[in-house]
mmCIF file with all atom_site columns, C-alpha atoms in Angstrom:
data_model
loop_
_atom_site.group_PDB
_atom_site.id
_atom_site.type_symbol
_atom_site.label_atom_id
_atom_site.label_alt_id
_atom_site.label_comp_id
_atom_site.label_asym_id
_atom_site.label_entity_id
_atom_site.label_seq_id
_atom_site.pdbx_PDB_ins_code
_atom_site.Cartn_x
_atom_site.Cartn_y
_atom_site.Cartn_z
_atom_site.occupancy
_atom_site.B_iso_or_equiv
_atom_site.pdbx_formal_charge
_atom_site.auth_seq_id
_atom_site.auth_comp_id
_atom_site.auth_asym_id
_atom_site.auth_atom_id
_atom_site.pdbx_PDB_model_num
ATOM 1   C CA . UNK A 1 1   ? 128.867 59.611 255.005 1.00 44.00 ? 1   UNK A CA 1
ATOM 2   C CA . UNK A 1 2   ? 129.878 60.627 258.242 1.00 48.00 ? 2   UNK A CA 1
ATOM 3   C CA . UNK A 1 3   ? 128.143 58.902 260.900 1.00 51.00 ? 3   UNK A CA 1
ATOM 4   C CA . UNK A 1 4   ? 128.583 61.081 263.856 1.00 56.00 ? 4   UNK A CA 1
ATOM 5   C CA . UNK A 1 5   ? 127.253 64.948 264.136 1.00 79.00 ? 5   UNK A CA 1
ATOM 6   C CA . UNK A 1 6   ? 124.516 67.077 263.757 1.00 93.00 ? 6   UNK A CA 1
ATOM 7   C CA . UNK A 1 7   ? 122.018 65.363 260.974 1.00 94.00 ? 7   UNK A CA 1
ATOM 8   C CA . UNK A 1 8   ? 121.464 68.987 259.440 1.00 94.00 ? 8   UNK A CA 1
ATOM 9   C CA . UNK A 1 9   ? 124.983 69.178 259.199 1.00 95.00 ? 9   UNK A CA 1
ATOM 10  C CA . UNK A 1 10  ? 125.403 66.105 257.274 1.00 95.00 ? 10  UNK A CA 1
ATOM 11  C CA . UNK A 1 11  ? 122.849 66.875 255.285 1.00 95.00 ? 11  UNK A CA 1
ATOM 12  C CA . UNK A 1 12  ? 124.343 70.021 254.217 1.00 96.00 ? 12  UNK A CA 1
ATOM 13  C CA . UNK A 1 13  ? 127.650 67.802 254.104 1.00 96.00 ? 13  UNK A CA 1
ATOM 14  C CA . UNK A 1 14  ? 126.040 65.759 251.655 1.00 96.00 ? 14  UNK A CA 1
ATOM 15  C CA . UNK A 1 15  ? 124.546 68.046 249.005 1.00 96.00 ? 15  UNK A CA 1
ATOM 16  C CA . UNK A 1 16  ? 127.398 70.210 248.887 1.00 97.00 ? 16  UNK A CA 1
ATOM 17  C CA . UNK A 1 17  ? 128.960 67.176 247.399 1.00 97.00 ? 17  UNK A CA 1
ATOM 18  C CA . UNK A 1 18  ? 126.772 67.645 244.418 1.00 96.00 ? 18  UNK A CA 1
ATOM 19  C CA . UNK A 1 19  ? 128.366 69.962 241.325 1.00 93.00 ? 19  UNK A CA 1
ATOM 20  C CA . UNK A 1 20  ? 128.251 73.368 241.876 1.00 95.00 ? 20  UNK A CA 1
ATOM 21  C CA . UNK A 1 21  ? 127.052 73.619 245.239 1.00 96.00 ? 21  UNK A CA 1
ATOM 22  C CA . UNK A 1 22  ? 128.314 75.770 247.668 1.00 96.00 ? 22  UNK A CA 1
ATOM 23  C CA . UNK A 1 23  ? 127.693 75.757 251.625 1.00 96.00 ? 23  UNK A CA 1
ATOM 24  C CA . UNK A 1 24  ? 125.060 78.925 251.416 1.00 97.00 ? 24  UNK A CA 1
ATOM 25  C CA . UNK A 1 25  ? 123.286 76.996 248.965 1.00 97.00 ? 25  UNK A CA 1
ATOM 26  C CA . UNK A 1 26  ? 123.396 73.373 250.286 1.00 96.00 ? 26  UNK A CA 1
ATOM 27  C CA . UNK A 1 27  ? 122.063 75.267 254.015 1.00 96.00 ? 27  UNK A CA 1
ATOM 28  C CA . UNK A 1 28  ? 119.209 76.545 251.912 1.00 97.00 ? 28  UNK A CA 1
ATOM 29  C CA . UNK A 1 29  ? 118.228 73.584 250.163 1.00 96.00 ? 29  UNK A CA 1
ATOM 30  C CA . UNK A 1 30  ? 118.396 71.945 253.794 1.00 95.00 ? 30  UNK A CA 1
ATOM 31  C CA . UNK A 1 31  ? 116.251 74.000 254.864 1.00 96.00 ? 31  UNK A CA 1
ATOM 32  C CA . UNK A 1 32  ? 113.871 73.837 252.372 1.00 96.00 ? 32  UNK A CA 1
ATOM 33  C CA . UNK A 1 33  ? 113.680 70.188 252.820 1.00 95.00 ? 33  UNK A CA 1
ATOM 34  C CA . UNK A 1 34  ? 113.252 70.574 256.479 1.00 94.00 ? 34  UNK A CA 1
ATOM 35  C CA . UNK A 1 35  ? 110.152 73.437 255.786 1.00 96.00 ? 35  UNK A CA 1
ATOM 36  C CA . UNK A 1 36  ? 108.516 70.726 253.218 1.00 95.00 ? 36  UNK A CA 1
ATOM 37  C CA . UNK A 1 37  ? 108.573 67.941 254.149 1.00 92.00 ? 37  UNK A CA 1
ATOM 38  C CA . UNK A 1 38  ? 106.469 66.228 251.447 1.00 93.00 ? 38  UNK A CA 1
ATOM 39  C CA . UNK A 1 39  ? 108.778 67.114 249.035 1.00 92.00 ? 39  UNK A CA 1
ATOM 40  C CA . UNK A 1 40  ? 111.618 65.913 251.429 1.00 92.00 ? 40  UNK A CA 1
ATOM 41  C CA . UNK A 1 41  ? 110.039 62.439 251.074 1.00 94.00 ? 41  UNK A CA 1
ATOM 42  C CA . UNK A 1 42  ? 109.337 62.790 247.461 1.00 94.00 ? 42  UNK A CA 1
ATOM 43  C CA . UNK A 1 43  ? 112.944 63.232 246.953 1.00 94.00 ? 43  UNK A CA 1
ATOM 44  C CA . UNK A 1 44  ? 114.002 60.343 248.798 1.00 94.00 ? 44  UNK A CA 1
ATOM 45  C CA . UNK A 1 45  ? 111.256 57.987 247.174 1.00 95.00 ? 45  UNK A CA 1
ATOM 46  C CA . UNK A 1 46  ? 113.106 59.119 243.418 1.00 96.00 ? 46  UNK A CA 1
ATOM 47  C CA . UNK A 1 47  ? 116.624 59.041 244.474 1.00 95.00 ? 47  UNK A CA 1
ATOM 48  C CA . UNK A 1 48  ? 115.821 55.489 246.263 1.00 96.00 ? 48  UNK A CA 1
ATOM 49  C CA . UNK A 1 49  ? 114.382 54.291 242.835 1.00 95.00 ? 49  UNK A CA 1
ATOM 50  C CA . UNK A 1 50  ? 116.615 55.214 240.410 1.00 95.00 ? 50  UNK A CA 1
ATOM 51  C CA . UNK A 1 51  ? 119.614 54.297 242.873 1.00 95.00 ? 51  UNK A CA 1
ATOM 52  C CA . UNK A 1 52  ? 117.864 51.017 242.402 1.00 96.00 ? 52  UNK A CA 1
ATOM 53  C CA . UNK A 1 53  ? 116.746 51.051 238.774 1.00 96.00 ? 53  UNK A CA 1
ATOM 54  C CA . UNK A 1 54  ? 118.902 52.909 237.037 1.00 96.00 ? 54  UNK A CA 1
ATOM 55  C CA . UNK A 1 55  ? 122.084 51.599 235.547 1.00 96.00 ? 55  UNK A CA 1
ATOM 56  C CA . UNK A 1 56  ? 124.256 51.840 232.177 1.00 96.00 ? 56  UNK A CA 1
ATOM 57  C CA . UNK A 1 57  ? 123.480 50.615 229.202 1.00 97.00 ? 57  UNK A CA 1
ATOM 58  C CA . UNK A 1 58  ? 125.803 47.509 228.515 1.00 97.00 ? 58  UNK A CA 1
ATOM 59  C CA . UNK A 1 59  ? 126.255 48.714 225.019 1.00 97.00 ? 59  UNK A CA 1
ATOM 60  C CA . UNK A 1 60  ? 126.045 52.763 224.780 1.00 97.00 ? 60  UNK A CA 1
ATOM 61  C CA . UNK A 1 61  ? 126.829 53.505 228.357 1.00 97.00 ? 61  UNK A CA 1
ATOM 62  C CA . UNK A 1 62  ? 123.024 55.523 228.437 1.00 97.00 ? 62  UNK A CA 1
ATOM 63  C CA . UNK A 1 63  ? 121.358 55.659 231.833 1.00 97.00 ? 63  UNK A CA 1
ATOM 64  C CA . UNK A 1 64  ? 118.636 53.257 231.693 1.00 97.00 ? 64  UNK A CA 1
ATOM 65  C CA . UNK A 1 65  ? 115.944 50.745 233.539 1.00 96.00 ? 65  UNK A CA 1
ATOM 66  C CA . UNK A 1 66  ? 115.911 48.718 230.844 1.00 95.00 ? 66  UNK A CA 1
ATOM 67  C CA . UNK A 1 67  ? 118.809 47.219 228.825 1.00 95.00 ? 67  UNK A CA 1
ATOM 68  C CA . UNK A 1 68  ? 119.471 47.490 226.097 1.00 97.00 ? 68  UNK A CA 1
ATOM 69  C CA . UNK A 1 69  ? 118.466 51.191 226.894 1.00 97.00 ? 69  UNK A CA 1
ATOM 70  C CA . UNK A 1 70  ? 115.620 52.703 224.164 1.00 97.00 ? 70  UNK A CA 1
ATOM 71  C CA . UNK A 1 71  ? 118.091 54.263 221.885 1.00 98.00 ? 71  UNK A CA 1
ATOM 72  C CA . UNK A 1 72  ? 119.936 51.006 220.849 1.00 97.00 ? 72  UNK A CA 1
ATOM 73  C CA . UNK A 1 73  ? 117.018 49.269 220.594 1.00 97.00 ? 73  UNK A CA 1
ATOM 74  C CA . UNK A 1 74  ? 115.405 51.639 218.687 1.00 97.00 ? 74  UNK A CA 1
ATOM 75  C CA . UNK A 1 75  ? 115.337 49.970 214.978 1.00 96.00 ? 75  UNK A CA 1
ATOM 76  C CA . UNK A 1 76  ? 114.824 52.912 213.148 1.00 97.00 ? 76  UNK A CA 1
ATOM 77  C CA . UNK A 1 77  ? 118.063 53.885 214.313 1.00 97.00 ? 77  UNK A CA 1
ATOM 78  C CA . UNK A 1 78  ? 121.383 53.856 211.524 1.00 97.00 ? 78  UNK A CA 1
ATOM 79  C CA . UNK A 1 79  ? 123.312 51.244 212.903 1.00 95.00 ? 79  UNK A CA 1
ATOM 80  C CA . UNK A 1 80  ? 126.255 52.405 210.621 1.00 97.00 ? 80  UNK A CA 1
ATOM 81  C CA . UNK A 1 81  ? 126.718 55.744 212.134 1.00 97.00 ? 81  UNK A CA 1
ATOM 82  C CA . UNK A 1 82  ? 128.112 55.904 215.908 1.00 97.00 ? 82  UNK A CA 1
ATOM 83  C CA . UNK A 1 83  ? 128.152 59.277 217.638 1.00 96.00 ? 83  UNK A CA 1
ATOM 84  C CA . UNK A 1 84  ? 130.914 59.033 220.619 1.00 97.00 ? 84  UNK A CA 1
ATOM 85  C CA . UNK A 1 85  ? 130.450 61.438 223.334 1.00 97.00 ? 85  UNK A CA 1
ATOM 86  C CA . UNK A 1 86  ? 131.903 62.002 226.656 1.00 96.00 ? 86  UNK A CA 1
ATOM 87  C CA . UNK A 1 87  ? 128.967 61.364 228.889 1.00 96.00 ? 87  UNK A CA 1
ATOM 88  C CA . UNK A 1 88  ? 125.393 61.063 229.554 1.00 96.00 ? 88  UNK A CA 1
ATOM 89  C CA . UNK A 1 89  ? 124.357 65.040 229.345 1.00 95.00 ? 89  UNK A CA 1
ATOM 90  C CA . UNK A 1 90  ? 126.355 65.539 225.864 1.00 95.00 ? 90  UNK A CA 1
ATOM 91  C CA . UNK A 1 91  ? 123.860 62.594 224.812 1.00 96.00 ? 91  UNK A CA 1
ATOM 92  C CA . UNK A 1 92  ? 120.663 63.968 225.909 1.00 95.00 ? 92  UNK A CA 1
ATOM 93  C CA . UNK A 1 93  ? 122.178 67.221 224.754 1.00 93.00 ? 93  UNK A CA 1
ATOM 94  C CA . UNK A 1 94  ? 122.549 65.897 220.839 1.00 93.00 ? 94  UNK A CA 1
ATOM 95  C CA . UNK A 1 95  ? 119.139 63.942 221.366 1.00 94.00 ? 95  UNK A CA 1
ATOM 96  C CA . UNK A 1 96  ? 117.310 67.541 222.231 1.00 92.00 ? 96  UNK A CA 1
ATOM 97  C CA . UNK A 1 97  ? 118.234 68.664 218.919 1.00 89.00 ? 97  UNK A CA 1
ATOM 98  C CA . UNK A 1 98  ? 115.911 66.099 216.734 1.00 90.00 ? 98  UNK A CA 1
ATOM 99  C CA . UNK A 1 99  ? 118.712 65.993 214.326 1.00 90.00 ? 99  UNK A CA 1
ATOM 100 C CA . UNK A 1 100 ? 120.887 62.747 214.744 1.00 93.00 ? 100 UNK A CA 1
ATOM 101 C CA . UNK A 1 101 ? 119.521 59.235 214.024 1.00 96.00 ? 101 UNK A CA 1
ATOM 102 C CA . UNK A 1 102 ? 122.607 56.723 214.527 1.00 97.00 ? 102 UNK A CA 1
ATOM 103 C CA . UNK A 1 103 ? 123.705 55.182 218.286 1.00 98.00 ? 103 UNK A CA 1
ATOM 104 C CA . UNK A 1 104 ? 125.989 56.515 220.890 1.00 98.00 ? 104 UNK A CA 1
ATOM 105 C CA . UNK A 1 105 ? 129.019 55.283 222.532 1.00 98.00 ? 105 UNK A CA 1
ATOM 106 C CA . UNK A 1 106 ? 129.428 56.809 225.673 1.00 98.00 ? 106 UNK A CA 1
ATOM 107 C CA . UNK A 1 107 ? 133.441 57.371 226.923 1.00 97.00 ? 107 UNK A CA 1
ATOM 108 C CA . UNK A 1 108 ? 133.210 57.805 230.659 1.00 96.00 ? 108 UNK A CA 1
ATOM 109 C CA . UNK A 1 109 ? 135.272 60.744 230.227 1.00 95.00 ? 109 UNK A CA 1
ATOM 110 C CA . UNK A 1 110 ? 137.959 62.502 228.819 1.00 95.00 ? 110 UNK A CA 1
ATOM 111 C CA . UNK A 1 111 ? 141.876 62.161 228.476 1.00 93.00 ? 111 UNK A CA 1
ATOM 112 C CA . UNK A 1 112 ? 143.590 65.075 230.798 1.00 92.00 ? 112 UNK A CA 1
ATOM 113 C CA . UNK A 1 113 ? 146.778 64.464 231.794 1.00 86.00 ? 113 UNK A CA 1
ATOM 114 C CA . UNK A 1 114 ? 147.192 66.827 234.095 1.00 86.00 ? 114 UNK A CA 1
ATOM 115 C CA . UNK A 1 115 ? 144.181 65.176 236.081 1.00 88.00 ? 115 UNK A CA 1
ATOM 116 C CA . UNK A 1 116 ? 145.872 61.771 235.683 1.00 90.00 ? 116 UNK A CA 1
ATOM 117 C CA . UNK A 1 117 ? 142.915 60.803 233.011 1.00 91.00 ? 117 UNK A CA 1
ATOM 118 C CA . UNK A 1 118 ? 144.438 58.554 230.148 1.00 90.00 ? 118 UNK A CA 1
ATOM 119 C CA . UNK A 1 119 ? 143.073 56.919 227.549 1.00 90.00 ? 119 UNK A CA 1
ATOM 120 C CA . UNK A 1 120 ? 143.016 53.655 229.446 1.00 92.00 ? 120 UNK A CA 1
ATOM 121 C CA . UNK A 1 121 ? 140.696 55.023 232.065 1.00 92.00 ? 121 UNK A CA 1
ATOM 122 C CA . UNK A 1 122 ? 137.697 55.918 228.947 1.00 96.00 ? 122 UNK A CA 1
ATOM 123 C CA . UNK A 1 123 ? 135.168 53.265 227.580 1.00 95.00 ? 123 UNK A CA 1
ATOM 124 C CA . UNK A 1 124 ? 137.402 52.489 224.662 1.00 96.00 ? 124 UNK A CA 1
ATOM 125 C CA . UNK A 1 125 ? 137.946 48.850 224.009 1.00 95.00 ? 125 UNK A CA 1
ATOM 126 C CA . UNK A 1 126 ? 134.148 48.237 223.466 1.00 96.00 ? 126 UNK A CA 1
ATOM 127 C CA . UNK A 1 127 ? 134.064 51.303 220.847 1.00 97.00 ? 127 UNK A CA 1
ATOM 128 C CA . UNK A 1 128 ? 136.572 49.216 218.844 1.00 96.00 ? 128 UNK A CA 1
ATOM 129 C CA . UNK A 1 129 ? 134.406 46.136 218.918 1.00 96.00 ? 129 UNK A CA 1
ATOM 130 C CA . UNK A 1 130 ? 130.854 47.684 218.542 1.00 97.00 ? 130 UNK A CA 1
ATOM 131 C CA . UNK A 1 131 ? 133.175 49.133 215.242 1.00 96.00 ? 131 UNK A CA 1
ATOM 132 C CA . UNK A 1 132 ? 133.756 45.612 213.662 1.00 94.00 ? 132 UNK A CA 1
ATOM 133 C CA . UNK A 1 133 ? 130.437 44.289 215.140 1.00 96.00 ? 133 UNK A CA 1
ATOM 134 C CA . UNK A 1 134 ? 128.022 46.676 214.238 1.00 95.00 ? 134 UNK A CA 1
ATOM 135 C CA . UNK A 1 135 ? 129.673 47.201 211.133 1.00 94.00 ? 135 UNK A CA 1
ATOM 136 C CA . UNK A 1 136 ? 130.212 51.201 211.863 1.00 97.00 ? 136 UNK A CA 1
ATOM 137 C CA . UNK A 1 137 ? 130.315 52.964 208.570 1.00 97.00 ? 137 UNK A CA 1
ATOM 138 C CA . UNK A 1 138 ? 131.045 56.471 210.549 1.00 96.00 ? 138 UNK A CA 1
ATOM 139 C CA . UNK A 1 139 ? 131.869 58.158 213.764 1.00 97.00 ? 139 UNK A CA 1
ATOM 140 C CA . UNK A 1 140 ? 131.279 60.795 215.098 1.00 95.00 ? 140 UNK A CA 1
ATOM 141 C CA . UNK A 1 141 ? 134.018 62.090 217.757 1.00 95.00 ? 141 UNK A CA 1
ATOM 142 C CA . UNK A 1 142 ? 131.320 64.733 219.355 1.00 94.00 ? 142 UNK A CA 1
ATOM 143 C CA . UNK A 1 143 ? 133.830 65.614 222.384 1.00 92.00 ? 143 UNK A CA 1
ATOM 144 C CA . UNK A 1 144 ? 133.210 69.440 223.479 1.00 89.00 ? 144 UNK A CA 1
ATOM 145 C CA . UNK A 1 145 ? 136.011 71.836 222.427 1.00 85.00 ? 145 UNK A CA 1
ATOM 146 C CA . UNK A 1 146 ? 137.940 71.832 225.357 1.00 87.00 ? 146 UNK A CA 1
ATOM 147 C CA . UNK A 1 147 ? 141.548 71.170 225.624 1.00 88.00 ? 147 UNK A CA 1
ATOM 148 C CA . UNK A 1 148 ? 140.831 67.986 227.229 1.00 92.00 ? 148 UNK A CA 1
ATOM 149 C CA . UNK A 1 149 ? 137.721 67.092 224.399 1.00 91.00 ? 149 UNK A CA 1
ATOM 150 C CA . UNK A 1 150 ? 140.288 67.988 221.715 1.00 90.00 ? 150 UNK A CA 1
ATOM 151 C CA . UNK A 1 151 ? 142.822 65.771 223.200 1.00 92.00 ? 151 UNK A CA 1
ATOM 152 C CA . UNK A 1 152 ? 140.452 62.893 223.025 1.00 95.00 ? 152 UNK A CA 1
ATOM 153 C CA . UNK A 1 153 ? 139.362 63.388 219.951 1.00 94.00 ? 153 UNK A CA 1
ATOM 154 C CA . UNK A 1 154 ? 143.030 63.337 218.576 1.00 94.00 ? 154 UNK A CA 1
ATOM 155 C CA . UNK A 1 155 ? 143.585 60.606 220.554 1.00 96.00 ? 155 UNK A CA 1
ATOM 156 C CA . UNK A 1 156 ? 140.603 58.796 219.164 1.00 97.00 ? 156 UNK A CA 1
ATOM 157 C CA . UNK A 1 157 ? 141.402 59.818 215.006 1.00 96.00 ? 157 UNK A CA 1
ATOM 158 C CA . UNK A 1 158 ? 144.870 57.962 215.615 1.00 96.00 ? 158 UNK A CA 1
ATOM 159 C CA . UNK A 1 159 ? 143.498 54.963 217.569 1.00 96.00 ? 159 UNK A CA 1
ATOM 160 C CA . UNK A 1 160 ? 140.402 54.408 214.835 1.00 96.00 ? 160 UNK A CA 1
ATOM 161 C CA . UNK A 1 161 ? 142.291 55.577 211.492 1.00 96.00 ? 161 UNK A CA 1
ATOM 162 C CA . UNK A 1 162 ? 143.395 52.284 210.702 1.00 95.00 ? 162 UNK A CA 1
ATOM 163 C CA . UNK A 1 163 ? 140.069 50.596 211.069 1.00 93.00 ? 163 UNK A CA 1
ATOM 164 C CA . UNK A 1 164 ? 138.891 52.245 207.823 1.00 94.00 ? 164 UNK A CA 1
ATOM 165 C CA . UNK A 1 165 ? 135.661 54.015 209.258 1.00 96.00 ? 165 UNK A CA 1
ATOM 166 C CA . UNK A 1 166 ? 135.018 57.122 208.048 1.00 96.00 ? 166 UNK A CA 1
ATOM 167 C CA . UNK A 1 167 ? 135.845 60.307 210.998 1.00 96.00 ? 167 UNK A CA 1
ATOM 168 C CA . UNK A 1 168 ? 134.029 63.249 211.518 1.00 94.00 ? 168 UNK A CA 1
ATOM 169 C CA . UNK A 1 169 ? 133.752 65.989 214.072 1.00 92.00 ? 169 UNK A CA 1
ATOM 170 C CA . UNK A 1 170 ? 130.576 68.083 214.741 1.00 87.00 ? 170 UNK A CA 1
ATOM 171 C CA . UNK A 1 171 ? 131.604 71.803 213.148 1.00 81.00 ? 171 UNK A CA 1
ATOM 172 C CA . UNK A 1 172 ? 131.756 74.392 215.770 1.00 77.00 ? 172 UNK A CA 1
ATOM 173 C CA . UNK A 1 173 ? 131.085 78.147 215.128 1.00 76.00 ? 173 UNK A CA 1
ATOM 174 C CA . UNK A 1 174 ? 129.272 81.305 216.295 1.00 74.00 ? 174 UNK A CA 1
ATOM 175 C CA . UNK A 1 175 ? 126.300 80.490 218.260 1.00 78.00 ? 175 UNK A CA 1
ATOM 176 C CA . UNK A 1 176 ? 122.634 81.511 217.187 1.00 78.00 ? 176 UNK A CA 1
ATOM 177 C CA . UNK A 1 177 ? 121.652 85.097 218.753 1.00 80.00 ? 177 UNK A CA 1
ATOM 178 C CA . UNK A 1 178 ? 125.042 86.226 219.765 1.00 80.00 ? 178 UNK A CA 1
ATOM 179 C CA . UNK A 1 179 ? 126.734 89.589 218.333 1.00 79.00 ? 179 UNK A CA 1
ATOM 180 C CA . UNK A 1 180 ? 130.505 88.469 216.173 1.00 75.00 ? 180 UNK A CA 1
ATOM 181 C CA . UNK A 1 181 ? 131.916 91.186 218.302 1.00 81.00 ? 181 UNK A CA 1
ATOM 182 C CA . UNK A 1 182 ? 131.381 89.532 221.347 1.00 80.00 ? 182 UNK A CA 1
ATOM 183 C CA . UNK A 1 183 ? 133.053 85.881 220.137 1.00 78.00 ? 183 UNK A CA 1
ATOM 184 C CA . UNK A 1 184 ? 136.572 84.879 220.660 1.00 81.00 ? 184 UNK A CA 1
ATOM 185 C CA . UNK A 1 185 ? 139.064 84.141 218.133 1.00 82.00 ? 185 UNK A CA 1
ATOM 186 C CA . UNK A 1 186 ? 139.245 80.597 218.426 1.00 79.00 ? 186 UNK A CA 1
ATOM 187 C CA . UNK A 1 187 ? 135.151 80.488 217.773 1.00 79.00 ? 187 UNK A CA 1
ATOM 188 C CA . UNK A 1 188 ? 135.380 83.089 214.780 1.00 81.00 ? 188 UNK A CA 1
ATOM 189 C CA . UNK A 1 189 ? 138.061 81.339 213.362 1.00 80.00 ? 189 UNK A CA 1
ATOM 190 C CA . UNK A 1 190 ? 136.398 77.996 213.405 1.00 76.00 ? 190 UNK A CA 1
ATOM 191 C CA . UNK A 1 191 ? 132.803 79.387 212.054 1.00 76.00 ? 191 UNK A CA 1
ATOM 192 C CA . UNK A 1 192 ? 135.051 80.744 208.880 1.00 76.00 ? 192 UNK A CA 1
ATOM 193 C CA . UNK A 1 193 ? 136.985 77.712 208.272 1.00 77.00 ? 193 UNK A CA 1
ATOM 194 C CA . UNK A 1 194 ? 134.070 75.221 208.617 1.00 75.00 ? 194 UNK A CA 1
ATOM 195 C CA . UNK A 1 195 ? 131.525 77.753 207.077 1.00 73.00 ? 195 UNK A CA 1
ATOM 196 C CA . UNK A 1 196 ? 128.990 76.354 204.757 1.00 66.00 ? 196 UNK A CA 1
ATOM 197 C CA . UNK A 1 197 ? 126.638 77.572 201.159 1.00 67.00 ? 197 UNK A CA 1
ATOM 198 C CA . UNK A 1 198 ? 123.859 80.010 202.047 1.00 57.00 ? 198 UNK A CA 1
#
């Protein structure tokens, strides 16, 4: 943080550092904070604690205050069956939907070579242990269908083929409540391929 300056200024600095926002919107956010005080110092009491509480899981990567977080030690959890995501938000993401019972394994990221992101830069070594250790039966490579998540999960079918456990990708297809017409190729295309029994 810049030490010198106008304080509103660096507070602005500050929060346009955050994703997607912008200098109008990091001004108005300032000035909300500066018109509310309360919350101001509610803010700064949460982002103090989980600065100081919150920290990765040492096996799934989750964020958590306690460790292991509540999803590993959740015993009526599948041990066998290992969903491997790219981050925190595409775990609380699959976790909305009520429908997966296994573990996680957080990557850290994805493999982009043009952003100078390679497979040595991702949380893979301890995927390949929890595999043998936890005896992993299946996993899930539930990267988004990017050009960067496809490149990982490639990446990740070669590196784990030889182990023997079983590889599977979430299907992908047209979303619930949008018109066919409206859908690109690539989505339509998918949705036929992996369609299903009515």
């Amino acid at each position: 943080m810049n030490g010198s300056g106008d304080p509103i200024e660096r507070l602005v600095a500050e929060l346009k550092r955050l994703p997607t926002i912008g200098h109008k919107t990091a001004l108005r956010l300032a000035h909300h904070l500066l018109d509310h005080k309360e919350q101001s110092q509610g803010l700064l009491l949460a982002l103090e604690t989980v600065t100081r509480e919150i920290h990765a899981c040492s096996i799934c990567g989750n964020y958590t205050a306690d460790d292991p977080c509540r999803i590993c030690s959740d015993s009526r959890r599948d041990v066998g069956l290992l969903c491997v995501v790219q981050g925190v938000p595409d775990l609380q993401a699959i976790e909305a939907s009520s429908e997966f019972m296994g573990r996680y394994h957080i990557l850290g990221g994805l493999v982009s070579p043009l952003k100078g992101i390679g497979p040595e830069h991702l949380n893979v070594e301890p995927l390949l242990a929890r595999i043998v250790e936890e005896e992993v039966r299946e996993v899930i490579i539930a990267t988004s269908p990017t050009v960067d998540g496809e490149a990982t999960a490639l990446y990740l079918r070669r590196l784990l083929e030889p182990s023997g456990v079983k590889l599977t990708r979430p299907s992908s297809g047209m979303p619930i409540g949008t018109d066919i017409e409206y859908l690109d190729r690539v989505t339509i295309g998918r949705a036929i391929k992996g369609r299903g029994k009515l």
